[in-house]
mmCIF file of C-alpha atoms in Angstrom:
data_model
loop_
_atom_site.group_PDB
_atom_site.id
_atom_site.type_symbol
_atom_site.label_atom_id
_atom_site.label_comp_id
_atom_site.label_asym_id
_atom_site.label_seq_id
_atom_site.Cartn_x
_atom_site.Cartn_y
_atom_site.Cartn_z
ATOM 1 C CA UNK A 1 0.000 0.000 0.000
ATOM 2 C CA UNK A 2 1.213 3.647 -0.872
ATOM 3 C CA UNK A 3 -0.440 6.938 0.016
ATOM 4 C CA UNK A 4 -0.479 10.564 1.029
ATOM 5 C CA UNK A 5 -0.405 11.931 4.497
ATOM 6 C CA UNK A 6 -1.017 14.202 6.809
ATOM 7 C CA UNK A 7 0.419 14.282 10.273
ATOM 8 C CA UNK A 8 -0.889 16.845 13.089
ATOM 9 C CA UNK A 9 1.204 16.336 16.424
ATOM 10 C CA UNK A 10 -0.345 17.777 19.870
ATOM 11 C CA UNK A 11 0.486 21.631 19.051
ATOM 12 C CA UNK A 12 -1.317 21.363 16.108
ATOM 13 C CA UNK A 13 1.457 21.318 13.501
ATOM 14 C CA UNK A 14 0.985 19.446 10.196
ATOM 15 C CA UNK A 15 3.900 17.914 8.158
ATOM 16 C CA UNK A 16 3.156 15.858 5.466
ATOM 17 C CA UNK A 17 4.408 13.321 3.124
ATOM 18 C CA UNK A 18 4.458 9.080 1.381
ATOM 19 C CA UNK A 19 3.460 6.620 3.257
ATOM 20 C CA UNK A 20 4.770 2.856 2.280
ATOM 21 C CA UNK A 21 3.330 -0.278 3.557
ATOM 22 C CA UNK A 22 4.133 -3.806 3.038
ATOM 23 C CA UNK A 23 3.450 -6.520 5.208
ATOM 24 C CA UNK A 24 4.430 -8.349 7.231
ATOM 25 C CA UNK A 25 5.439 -5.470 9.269
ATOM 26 C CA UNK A 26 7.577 -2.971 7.095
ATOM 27 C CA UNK A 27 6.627 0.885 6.735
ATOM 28 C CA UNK A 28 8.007 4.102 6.155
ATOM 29 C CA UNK A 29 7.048 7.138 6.339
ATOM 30 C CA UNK A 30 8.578 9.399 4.234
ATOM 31 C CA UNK A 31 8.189 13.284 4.533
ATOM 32 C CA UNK A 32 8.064 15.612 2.596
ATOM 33 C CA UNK A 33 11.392 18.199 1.182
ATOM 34 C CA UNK A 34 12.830 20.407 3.699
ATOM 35 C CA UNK A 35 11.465 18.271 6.597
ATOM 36 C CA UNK A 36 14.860 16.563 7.834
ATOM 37 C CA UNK A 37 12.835 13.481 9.393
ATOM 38 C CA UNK A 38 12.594 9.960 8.581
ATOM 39 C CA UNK A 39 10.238 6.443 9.775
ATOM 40 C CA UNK A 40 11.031 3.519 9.241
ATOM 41 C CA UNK A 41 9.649 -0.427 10.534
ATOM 42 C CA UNK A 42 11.327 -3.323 9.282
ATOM 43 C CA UNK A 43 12.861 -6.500 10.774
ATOM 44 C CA UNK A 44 10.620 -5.558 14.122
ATOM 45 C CA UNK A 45 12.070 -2.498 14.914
ATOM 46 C CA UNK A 46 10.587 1.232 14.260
ATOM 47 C CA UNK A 47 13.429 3.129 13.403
ATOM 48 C CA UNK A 48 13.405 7.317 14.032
ATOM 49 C CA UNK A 49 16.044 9.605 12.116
ATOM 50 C CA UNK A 50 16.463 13.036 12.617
ATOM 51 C CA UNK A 51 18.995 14.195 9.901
ATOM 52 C CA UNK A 52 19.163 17.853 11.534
ATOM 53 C CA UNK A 53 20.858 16.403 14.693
ATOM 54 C CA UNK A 54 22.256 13.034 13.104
ATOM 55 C CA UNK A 55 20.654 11.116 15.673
ATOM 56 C CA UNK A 56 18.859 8.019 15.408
ATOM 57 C CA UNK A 57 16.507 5.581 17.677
ATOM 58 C CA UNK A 58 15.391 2.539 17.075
ATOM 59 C CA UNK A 59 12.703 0.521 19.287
ATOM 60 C CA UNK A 60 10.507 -2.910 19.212
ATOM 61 C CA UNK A 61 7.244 -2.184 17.186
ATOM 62 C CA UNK A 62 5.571 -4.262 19.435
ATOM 63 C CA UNK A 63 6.663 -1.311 21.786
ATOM 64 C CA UNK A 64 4.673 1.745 20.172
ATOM 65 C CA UNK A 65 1.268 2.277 19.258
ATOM 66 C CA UNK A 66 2.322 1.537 15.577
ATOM 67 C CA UNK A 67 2.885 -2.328 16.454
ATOM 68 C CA UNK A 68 -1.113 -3.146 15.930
ATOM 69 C CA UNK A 69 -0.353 -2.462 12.240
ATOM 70 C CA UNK A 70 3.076 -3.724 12.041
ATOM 71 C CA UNK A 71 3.509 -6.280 14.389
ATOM 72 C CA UNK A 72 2.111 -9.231 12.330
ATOM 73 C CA UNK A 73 2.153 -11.668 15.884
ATOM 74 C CA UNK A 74 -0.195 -9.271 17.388
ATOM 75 C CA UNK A 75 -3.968 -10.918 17.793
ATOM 76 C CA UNK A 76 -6.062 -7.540 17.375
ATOM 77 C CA UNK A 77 -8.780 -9.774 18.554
ATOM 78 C CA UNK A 78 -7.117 -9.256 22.093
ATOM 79 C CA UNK A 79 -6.174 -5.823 21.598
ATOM 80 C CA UNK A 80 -8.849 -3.865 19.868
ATOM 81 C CA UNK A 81 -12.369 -2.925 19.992
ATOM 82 C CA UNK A 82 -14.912 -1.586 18.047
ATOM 83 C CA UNK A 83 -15.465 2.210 18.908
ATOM 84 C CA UNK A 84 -19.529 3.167 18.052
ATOM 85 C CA UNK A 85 -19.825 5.720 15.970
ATOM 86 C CA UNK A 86 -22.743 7.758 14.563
ATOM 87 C CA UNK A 87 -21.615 7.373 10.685
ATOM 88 C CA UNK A 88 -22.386 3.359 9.461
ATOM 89 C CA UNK A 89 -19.786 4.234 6.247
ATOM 90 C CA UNK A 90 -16.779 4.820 9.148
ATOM 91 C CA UNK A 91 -15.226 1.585 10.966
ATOM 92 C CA UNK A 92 -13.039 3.217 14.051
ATOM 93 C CA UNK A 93 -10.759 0.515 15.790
ATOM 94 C CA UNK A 94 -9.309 0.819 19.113
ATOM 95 C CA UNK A 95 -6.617 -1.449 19.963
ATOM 96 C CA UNK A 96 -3.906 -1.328 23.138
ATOM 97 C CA UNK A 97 -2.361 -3.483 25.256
ATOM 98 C CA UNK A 98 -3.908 -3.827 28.324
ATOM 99 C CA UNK A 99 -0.619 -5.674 30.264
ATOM 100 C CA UNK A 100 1.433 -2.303 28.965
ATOM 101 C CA UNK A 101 -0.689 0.840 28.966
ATOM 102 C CA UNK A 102 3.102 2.718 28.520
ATOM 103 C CA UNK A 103 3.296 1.322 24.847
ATOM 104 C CA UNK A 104 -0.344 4.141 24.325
ATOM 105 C CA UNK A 105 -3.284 3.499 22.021
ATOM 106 C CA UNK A 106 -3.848 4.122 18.256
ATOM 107 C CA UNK A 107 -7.476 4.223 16.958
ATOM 108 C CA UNK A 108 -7.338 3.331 13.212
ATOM 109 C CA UNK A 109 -9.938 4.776 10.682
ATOM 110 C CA UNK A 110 -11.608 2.755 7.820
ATOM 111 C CA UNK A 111 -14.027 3.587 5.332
ATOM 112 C CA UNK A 112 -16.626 1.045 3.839
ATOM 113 C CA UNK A 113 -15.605 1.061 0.211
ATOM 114 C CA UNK A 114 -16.678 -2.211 -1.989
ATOM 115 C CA UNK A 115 -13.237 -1.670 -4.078
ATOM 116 C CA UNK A 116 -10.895 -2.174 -1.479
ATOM 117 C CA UNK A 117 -9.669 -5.016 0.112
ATOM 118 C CA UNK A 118 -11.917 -6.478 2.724
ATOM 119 C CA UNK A 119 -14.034 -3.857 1.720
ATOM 120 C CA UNK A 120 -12.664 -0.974 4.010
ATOM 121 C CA UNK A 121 -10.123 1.639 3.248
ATOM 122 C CA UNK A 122 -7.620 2.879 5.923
ATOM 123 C CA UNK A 123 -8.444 6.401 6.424
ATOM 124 C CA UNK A 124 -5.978 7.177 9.143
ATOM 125 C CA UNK A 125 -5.448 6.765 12.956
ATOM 126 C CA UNK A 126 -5.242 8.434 15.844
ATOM 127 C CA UNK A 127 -2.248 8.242 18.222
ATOM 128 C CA UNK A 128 -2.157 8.845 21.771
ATOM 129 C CA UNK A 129 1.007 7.562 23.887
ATOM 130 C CA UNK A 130 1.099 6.930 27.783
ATOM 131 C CA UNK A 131 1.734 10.922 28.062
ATOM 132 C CA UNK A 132 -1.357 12.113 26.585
ATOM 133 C CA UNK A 133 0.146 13.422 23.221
ATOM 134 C CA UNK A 134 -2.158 12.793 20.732
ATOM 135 C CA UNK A 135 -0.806 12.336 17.042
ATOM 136 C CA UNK A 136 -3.402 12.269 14.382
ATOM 137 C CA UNK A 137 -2.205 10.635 10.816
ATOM 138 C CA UNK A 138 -5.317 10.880 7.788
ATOM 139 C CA UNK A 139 -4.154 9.254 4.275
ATOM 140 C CA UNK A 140 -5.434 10.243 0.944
ATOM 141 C CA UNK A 141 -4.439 8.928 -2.392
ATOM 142 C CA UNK A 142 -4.664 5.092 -1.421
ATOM 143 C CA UNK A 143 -3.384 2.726 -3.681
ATOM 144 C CA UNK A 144 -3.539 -1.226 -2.313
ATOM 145 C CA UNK A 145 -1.819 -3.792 -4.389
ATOM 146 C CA UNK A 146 0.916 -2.064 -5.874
ATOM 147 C CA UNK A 147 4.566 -3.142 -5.593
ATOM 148 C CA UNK A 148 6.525 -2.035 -2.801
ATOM 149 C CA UNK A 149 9.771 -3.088 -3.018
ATOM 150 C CA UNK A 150 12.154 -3.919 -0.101
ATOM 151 C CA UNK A 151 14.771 -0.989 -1.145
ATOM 152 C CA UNK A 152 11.827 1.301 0.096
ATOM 153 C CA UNK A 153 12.827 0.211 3.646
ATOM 154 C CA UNK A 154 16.110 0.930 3.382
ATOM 155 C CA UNK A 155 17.426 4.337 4.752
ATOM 156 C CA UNK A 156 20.928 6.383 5.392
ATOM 157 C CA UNK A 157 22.462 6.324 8.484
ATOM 158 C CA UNK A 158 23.064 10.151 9.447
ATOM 159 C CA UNK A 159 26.182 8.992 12.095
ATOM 160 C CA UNK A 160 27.981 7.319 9.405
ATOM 161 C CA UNK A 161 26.915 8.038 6.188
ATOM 162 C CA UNK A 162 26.187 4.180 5.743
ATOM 163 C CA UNK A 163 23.099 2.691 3.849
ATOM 164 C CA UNK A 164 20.794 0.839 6.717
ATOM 165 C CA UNK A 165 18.171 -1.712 5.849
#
C-alpha cells in the first residue's frame, strides 16, 4: 500500500508526506522536502532519524502504538475494539495493550468502500502515547496492491553516512 499523508502532532502542527506499507510489518514514512525526518519499521524495529541532529533511535514495534499495524504476531482480537460511531460508512478501531498501557493506544480509521480489500479503506489513525500526546495521521491517495519493493525500507544512516536496511 502507498499513500499521502497528513500528520498533526499535539500543538497542532501538520507535516506531510508518502506513506509505504508492506506486510508483514515494514513501513516508512517518508516526509516531505525540507522536513529533515525519517520512519522507518522493518525487521521488528521502528526506526526514528532526525537528519538535523544526526541522531537516530530505534525501538521494538511491538513497543509503540504503531505495532497493531506492524507487528504481524499481534492478535487484534485481544487488543482492539470496536469504537460506536454515529456514521455506518466509518469503521473506528481501538486497539492497546492492556498488560502495557506505557506502549499508548492508536485508533485506526476505515471507510466502507466495496473496491478495497476487505471492503474498508484505511483512512488514518489516531495516536495517543502513555503521556497524553495525541498524534493524528489521515491518508489520501490510497493505492492497495501495488509493488513495494524492499529498497523502500532501506534508509541512510546520518552517524555514518552508511546505507541501513
Amino acid at each position: 500500500m502507498t499513500a499521502d499523508f497528513s500528520q498533526t502532532d499535539r500543538n497542532g502542527k501538520v507535516l506531510t508526506g508518502k506513506l509505504s506499507l508492506k506486510q508483514p510489518g515494514k513501513v516508512r514514512f517518508q516526509y516531505a522536502p525540507g522536513v529533515p525526518l525519517l520512519i522507518v519499521a522493518e525487521g521488528g524495529a521502528l526506526t526514528f532519524v532526525d537528519y538535523s541532529v544526526r541522531q537516530v533511535q530505534r525501538w521494538p514495534i511491538r513497543n509503540s502504538p504503531l505495532g497493531v499495524l506492524l507487528d504481524p504476531r499481534r492478535d487484534l482480537t485481544r487488543y482492539a475494539k470496536i469504537v460506536p460511531g454515529t456514521d455506518p460508512r466509518v469503521v473506528s478501531v481501538e486497539a492497546r495493550d492492556p498488560r502495557h498501557p506505557e506502549y499508548g493506544r492508536i485508533t485506526l480509521v476505515l471507510a466502507r468502500q466495496p473496491s478495497a480489500p476487505a471492503g474498508l479503506t484505511l483512512q488514518g489513525w489516531v495516536a495517543l502515547d502513555s503521556q497524553g500526546n495525541r498524534t493524528t495521521v489521515r491518508l489520501s491517495n490510497q493505492q492497495y496492491g501495488v509493488p513495494v519493493g524492499d529498497e523502500t525500507f532501506r534508509w541512510s544512516d546520518p552517524r555514518k553516512g552508511a546505507r541501513r536496511s
